[in-house]
């Protein structure tokens, strides 16, 4: 039990969620390394949501709302840290949740599905070996025909390496949340939210709720001038300033 008065309470709480995810066999051991890497970048962000992340959250909300077939990809880390928010987002858009993991394990896929269902998910898809996306060799190439395969927009928070690029080369738009603006995912995604998934997910949900009252044209107008590359540079500049 971590006392709420601890100065690092929030950070320790997140660590506990990842450790709990490993104990529950939802998260892979490698998830610990990914989390630690994220923590280091979060320090450079001042552990807060910055203006550049708020902007990409707004445009990501619009892209998800305007998508014909959106899908939400879930791995072992995301499932452990923000299960409630993933389920809420899936119901709001609406979009199916699809389990898609890098470190192959049928058992873990099923455990992630059950974990999400415990949080109220009604439509959790699993990868199906009969369907795969092109330009990818890893386990993450296997997809579900009702989810990522037919999706025009794929939300892949906390992603590893080359899949974003493969999804883009398969003609899809990709939205990601990544604390590391230098990662391959951040560099290749259509929209990257440089923020912690724990802070960005509630804000994304809140933003969608707020924007729902607007017409499609109005939404397109808000998103029109967004430049992902420029926004990404702002996040990097911010981190460099914090270092000096
Ligand atoms: O469950 P699996 O098998 O699919 O494995 C999932 C992990 C995350 C272990 C796997 O995808 C992986 O190894 O990822 P990487 O290559 O380490 O990339 C994870 C990225 O997420 C890194 O760029 C981290 O900086 C970033 N990251 C880590 N924690 C957070 C984060 N971004 C946002 N919020 C976080 N809490």
PDB file of N, CA and C in Angstrom, residues 33-85:
ATOM      1  N   UNK A  33      10.437  -2.951 -18.975  1.00  0.00           N
ATOM      2  CA  UNK A  33      11.480  -2.145 -19.633  1.00  0.00           C
ATOM      3  C   UNK A  33      10.821  -0.990 -20.389  1.00  0.00           C
ATOM      4  N   UNK A  34       9.772  -1.319 -21.105  1.00  0.00           N
ATOM      5  CA  UNK A  34       9.060  -0.281 -21.875  1.00  0.00           C
ATOM      6  C   UNK A  34       8.555   0.811 -20.925  1.00  0.00           C
ATOM      7  N   UNK A  35       8.046   0.384 -19.769  1.00  0.00           N
ATOM      8  CA  UNK A  35       7.507   1.351 -18.804  1.00  0.00           C
ATOM      9  C   UNK A  35       8.620   2.258 -18.269  1.00  0.00           C
ATOM     10  N   UNK A  36       9.768   1.642 -17.937  1.00  0.00           N
ATOM     11  CA  UNK A  36      10.899   2.418 -17.420  1.00  0.00           C
ATOM     12  C   UNK A  36      11.379   3.436 -18.435  1.00  0.00           C
ATOM     13  N   UNK A  37      11.406   3.014 -19.679  1.00  0.00           N
ATOM     14  CA  UNK A  37      11.804   3.938 -20.748  1.00  0.00           C
ATOM     15  C   UNK A  37      10.829   5.123 -20.804  1.00  0.00           C
ATOM     16  N   UNK A  38       9.561   4.800 -20.708  1.00  0.00           N
ATOM     17  CA  UNK A  38       8.542   5.851 -20.712  1.00  0.00           C
ATOM     18  C   UNK A  38       8.730   6.815 -19.544  1.00  0.00           C
ATOM     19  N   UNK A  39       9.003   6.270 -18.360  1.00  0.00           N
ATOM     20  CA  UNK A  39       9.178   7.117 -17.162  1.00  0.00           C
ATOM     21  C   UNK A  39      10.269   8.166 -17.372  1.00  0.00           C
ATOM     22  N   UNK A  40      11.367   7.745 -18.004  1.00  0.00           N
ATOM     23  CA  UNK A  40      12.497   8.666 -18.212  1.00  0.00           C
ATOM     24  C   UNK A  40      12.054   9.850 -19.075  1.00  0.00           C
ATOM     25  N   UNK A  41      11.283   9.552 -20.110  1.00  0.00           N
ATOM     26  CA  UNK A  41      10.803  10.651 -20.973  1.00  0.00           C
ATOM     27  C   UNK A  41       9.763  11.509 -20.258  1.00  0.00           C
ATOM     28  N   UNK A  42       9.004  10.873 -19.363  1.00  0.00           N
ATOM     29  CA  UNK A  42       7.978  11.632 -18.642  1.00  0.00           C
ATOM     30  C   UNK A  42       8.622  12.696 -17.736  1.00  0.00           C
ATOM     31  N   UNK A  43       9.786  12.370 -17.184  1.00  0.00           N
ATOM     32  CA  UNK A  43      10.516  13.362 -16.390  1.00  0.00           C
ATOM     33  C   UNK A  43      10.792  14.602 -17.233  1.00  0.00           C
ATOM     34  N   UNK A  44      11.197  14.350 -18.477  1.00  0.00           N
ATOM     35  CA  UNK A  44      11.551  15.475 -19.356  1.00  0.00           C
ATOM     36  C   UNK A  44      10.325  16.283 -19.769  1.00  0.00           C
ATOM     37  N   UNK A  45       9.165  15.667 -19.628  1.00  0.00           N
ATOM     38  CA  UNK A  45       7.912  16.395 -19.927  1.00  0.00           C
ATOM     39  C   UNK A  45       7.405  17.137 -18.698  1.00  0.00           C
ATOM     40  N   UNK A  46       8.107  16.957 -17.577  1.00  0.00           N
ATOM     41  CA  UNK A  46       7.635  17.558 -16.320  1.00  0.00           C
ATOM     42  C   UNK A  46       6.451  16.785 -15.752  1.00  0.00           C
ATOM     43  N   UNK A  47       6.276  15.549 -16.220  1.00  0.00           N
ATOM     44  CA  UNK A  47       5.165  14.678 -15.776  1.00  0.00           C
ATOM     45  C   UNK A  47       3.825  15.386 -15.832  1.00  0.00           C
ATOM     46  N   UNK A  48       3.635  16.140 -16.913  1.00  0.00           N
ATOM     47  CA  UNK A  48       2.333  16.814 -17.087  1.00  0.00           C
ATOM     48  C   UNK A  48       1.967  16.847 -18.579  1.00  0.00           C
ATOM     49  N   UNK A  49       0.696  17.046 -18.827  1.00  0.00           N
ATOM     50  CA  UNK A  49       0.224  17.155 -20.208  1.00  0.00           C
ATOM     51  C   UNK A  49       0.502  18.567 -20.690  1.00  0.00           C
ATOM     52  N   UNK A  50       1.257  18.650 -21.775  1.00  0.00           N
ATOM     53  CA  UNK A  50       1.636  19.967 -22.295  1.00  0.00           C
ATOM     54  C   UNK A  50       0.712  20.380 -23.443  1.00  0.00           C
ATOM     55  N   UNK A  51       0.866  21.637 -23.830  1.00  0.00           N
ATOM     56  CA  UNK A  51      -0.032  22.219 -24.840  1.00  0.00           C
ATOM     57  C   UNK A  51       0.022  21.444 -26.176  1.00  0.00           C
ATOM     58  N   UNK A  52       1.230  20.961 -26.547  1.00  0.00           N
ATOM     59  CA  UNK A  52       1.337  20.213 -27.815  1.00  0.00           C
ATOM     60  C   UNK A  52       0.577  18.878 -27.732  1.00  0.00           C
ATOM     61  N   UNK A  53       0.536  18.280 -26.522  1.00  0.00           N
ATOM     62  CA  UNK A  53      -0.226  17.027 -26.371  1.00  0.00           C
ATOM     63  C   UNK A  53      -1.725  17.318 -26.410  1.00  0.00           C
ATOM     64  N   UNK A  54      -2.118  18.421 -25.801  1.00  0.00           N
ATOM     65  CA  UNK A  54      -3.543  18.799 -25.812  1.00  0.00           C
ATOM     66  C   UNK A  54      -4.033  18.982 -27.238  1.00  0.00           C
ATOM     67  N   UNK A  55      -3.170  19.597 -28.073  1.00  0.00           N
ATOM     68  CA  UNK A  55      -3.560  19.827 -29.472  1.00  0.00           C
ATOM     69  C   UNK A  55      -3.736  18.483 -30.191  1.00  0.00           C
ATOM     70  N   UNK A  56      -2.771  17.565 -29.999  1.00  0.00           N
ATOM     71  CA  UNK A  56      -2.919  16.286 -30.708  1.00  0.00           C
ATOM     72  C   UNK A  56      -4.069  15.454 -30.152  1.00  0.00           C
ATOM     73  N   UNK A  57      -4.384  15.625 -28.875  1.00  0.00           N
ATOM     74  CA  UNK A  57      -5.550  14.916 -28.318  1.00  0.00           C
ATOM     75  C   UNK A  57      -6.822  15.403 -29.023  1.00  0.00           C
ATOM     76  N   UNK A  58      -6.892  16.705 -29.247  1.00  0.00           N
ATOM     77  CA  UNK A  58      -8.079  17.261 -29.912  1.00  0.00           C
ATOM     78  C   UNK A  58      -8.226  16.700 -31.336  1.00  0.00           C
ATOM     79  N   UNK A  59      -7.123  16.708 -32.075  1.00  0.00           N
ATOM     80  CA  UNK A  59      -7.203  16.250 -33.475  1.00  0.00           C
ATOM     81  C   UNK A  59      -7.406  14.723 -33.529  1.00  0.00           C
ATOM     82  N   UNK A  60      -6.797  14.014 -32.578  1.00  0.00           N
ATOM     83  CA  UNK A  60      -6.998  12.558 -32.527  1.00  0.00           C
ATOM     84  C   UNK A  60      -8.466  12.236 -32.239  1.00  0.00           C
ATOM     85  N   UNK A  61      -9.080  13.013 -31.367  1.00  0.00           N
ATOM     86  CA  UNK A  61     -10.505  12.805 -31.050  1.00  0.00           C
ATOM     87  C   UNK A  61     -11.331  12.945 -32.327  1.00  0.00           C
ATOM     88  N   UNK A  62     -11.008  13.983 -33.094  1.00  0.00           N
ATOM     89  CA  UNK A  62     -11.774  14.241 -34.319  1.00  0.00           C
ATOM     90  C   UNK A  62     -11.555  13.112 -35.330  1.00  0.00           C
ATOM     91  N   UNK A  63     -10.314  12.671 -35.462  1.00  0.00           N
ATOM     92  CA  UNK A  63     -10.030  11.590 -36.421  1.00  0.00           C
ATOM     93  C   UNK A  63     -10.775  10.307 -36.033  1.00  0.00           C
ATOM     94  N   UNK A  64     -10.839  10.030 -34.749  1.00  0.00           N
ATOM     95  CA  UNK A  64     -11.557   8.829 -34.301  1.00  0.00           C
ATOM     96  C   UNK A  64     -13.060   8.976 -34.531  1.00  0.00           C
ATOM     97  N   UNK A  65     -13.568  10.195 -34.298  1.00  0.00           N
ATOM     98  CA  UNK A  65     -15.011  10.416 -34.459  1.00  0.00           C
ATOM     99  C   UNK A  65     -15.437  10.375 -35.921  1.00  0.00           C
ATOM    100  N   UNK A  66     -14.539  10.798 -36.811  1.00  0.00           N
ATOM    101  CA  UNK A  66     -14.898  10.852 -38.236  1.00  0.00           C
ATOM    102  C   UNK A  66     -14.556   9.554 -38.991  1.00  0.00           C
ATOM    103  N   UNK A  67     -13.880   8.632 -38.310  1.00  0.00           N
ATOM    104  CA  UNK A  67     -13.464   7.383 -38.982  1.00  0.00           C
ATOM    105  C   UNK A  67     -14.682   6.537 -39.357  1.00  0.00           C
ATOM    106  N   UNK A  68     -14.546   5.798 -40.466  1.00  0.00           N
ATOM    107  CA  UNK A  68     -15.643   4.892 -40.876  1.00  0.00           C
ATOM    108  C   UNK A  68     -15.570   3.609 -40.058  1.00  0.00           C
ATOM    109  N   UNK A  69     -14.336   3.080 -39.948  1.00  0.00           N
ATOM    110  CA  UNK A  69     -14.132   1.838 -39.196  1.00  0.00           C
ATOM    111  C   UNK A  69     -12.937   1.980 -38.257  1.00  0.00           C
ATOM    112  N   UNK A  70     -13.110   2.698 -37.150  1.00  0.00           N
ATOM    113  CA  UNK A  70     -11.982   2.820 -36.222  1.00  0.00           C
ATOM    114  C   UNK A  70     -11.767   1.525 -35.431  1.00  0.00           C
ATOM    115  N   UNK A  71     -10.540   1.286 -35.005  1.00  0.00           N
ATOM    116  CA  UNK A  71     -10.247   0.127 -34.148  1.00  0.00           C
ATOM    117  C   UNK A  71      -9.227   0.546 -33.100  1.00  0.00           C
ATOM    118  N   UNK A  72      -9.326  -0.078 -31.919  1.00  0.00           N
ATOM    119  CA  UNK A  72      -8.395   0.241 -30.815  1.00  0.00           C
ATOM    120  C   UNK A  72      -7.554  -0.995 -30.531  1.00  0.00           C
ATOM    121  N   UNK A  73      -6.264  -0.866 -30.745  1.00  0.00           N
ATOM    122  CA  UNK A  73      -5.350  -1.977 -30.528  1.00  0.00           C
ATOM    123  C   UNK A  73      -4.865  -1.970 -29.083  1.00  0.00           C
ATOM    124  N   UNK A  74      -4.888  -3.138 -28.436  1.00  0.00           N
ATOM    125  CA  UNK A  74      -4.528  -3.192 -27.007  1.00  0.00           C
ATOM    126  C   UNK A  74      -3.392  -4.185 -26.777  1.00  0.00           C
ATOM    127  N   UNK A  75      -2.325  -3.725 -26.124  1.00  0.00           N
ATOM    128  CA  UNK A  75      -1.239  -4.650 -25.755  1.00  0.00           C
ATOM    129  C   UNK A  75      -1.222  -4.852 -24.236  1.00  0.00           C
ATOM    130  N   UNK A  76      -0.213  -5.580 -23.779  1.00  0.00           N
ATOM    131  CA  UNK A  76      -0.164  -5.960 -22.369  1.00  0.00           C
ATOM    132  C   UNK A  76       0.048  -4.809 -21.406  1.00  0.00           C
ATOM    133  N   UNK A  77       0.741  -3.772 -21.843  1.00  0.00           N
ATOM    134  CA  UNK A  77       0.953  -2.612 -20.966  1.00  0.00           C
ATOM    135  C   UNK A  77      -0.301  -1.759 -20.865  1.00  0.00           C
ATOM    136  N   UNK A  78      -0.881  -1.443 -22.019  1.00  0.00           N
ATOM    137  CA  UNK A  78      -2.073  -0.587 -22.038  1.00  0.00           C
ATOM    138  C   UNK A  78      -3.196  -1.253 -21.234  1.00  0.00           C
ATOM    139  N   UNK A  79      -3.355  -2.564 -21.408  1.00  0.00           N
ATOM    140  CA  UNK A  79      -4.435  -3.280 -20.703  1.00  0.00           C
ATOM    141  C   UNK A  79      -4.251  -3.206 -19.192  1.00  0.00           C
ATOM    142  N   UNK A  80      -2.988  -3.222 -18.751  1.00  0.00           N
ATOM    143  CA  UNK A  80      -2.741  -3.186 -17.303  1.00  0.00           C
ATOM    144  C   UNK A  80      -2.934  -1.785 -16.726  1.00  0.00           C
ATOM    145  N   UNK A  81      -2.550  -0.764 -17.502  1.00  0.00           N
ATOM    146  CA  UNK A  81      -2.558   0.590 -16.920  1.00  0.00           C
ATOM    147  C   UNK A  81      -3.890   1.308 -17.069  1.00  0.00           C
ATOM    148  N   UNK A  82      -4.524   1.190 -18.240  1.00  0.00           N
ATOM    149  CA  UNK A  82      -5.745   1.987 -18.465  1.00  0.00           C
ATOM    150  C   UNK A  82      -6.922   1.144 -18.993  1.00  0.00           C
ATOM    151  N   UNK A  83      -7.243   0.017 -18.356  1.00  0.00           N
ATOM    152  CA  UNK A  83      -8.319  -0.839 -18.891  1.00  0.00           C
ATOM    153  C   UNK A  83      -9.680  -0.131 -18.928  1.00  0.00           C
ATOM    154  N   UNK A  84      -9.962   0.594 -17.835  1.00  0.00           N
ATOM    155  CA  UNK A  84     -11.273   1.255 -17.720  1.00  0.00           C
ATOM    156  C   UNK A  84     -11.438   2.287 -18.840  1.00  0.00           C
ATOM    157  N   UNK A  85     -10.391   3.044 -19.083  1.00  0.00           N
ATOM    158  CA  UNK A  85     -10.452   4.112 -20.094  1.00  0.00           C
ATOM    159  C   UNK A  85     -10.556   3.523 -21.501  1.00  0.00           C
TER     160      UNK A  85
END
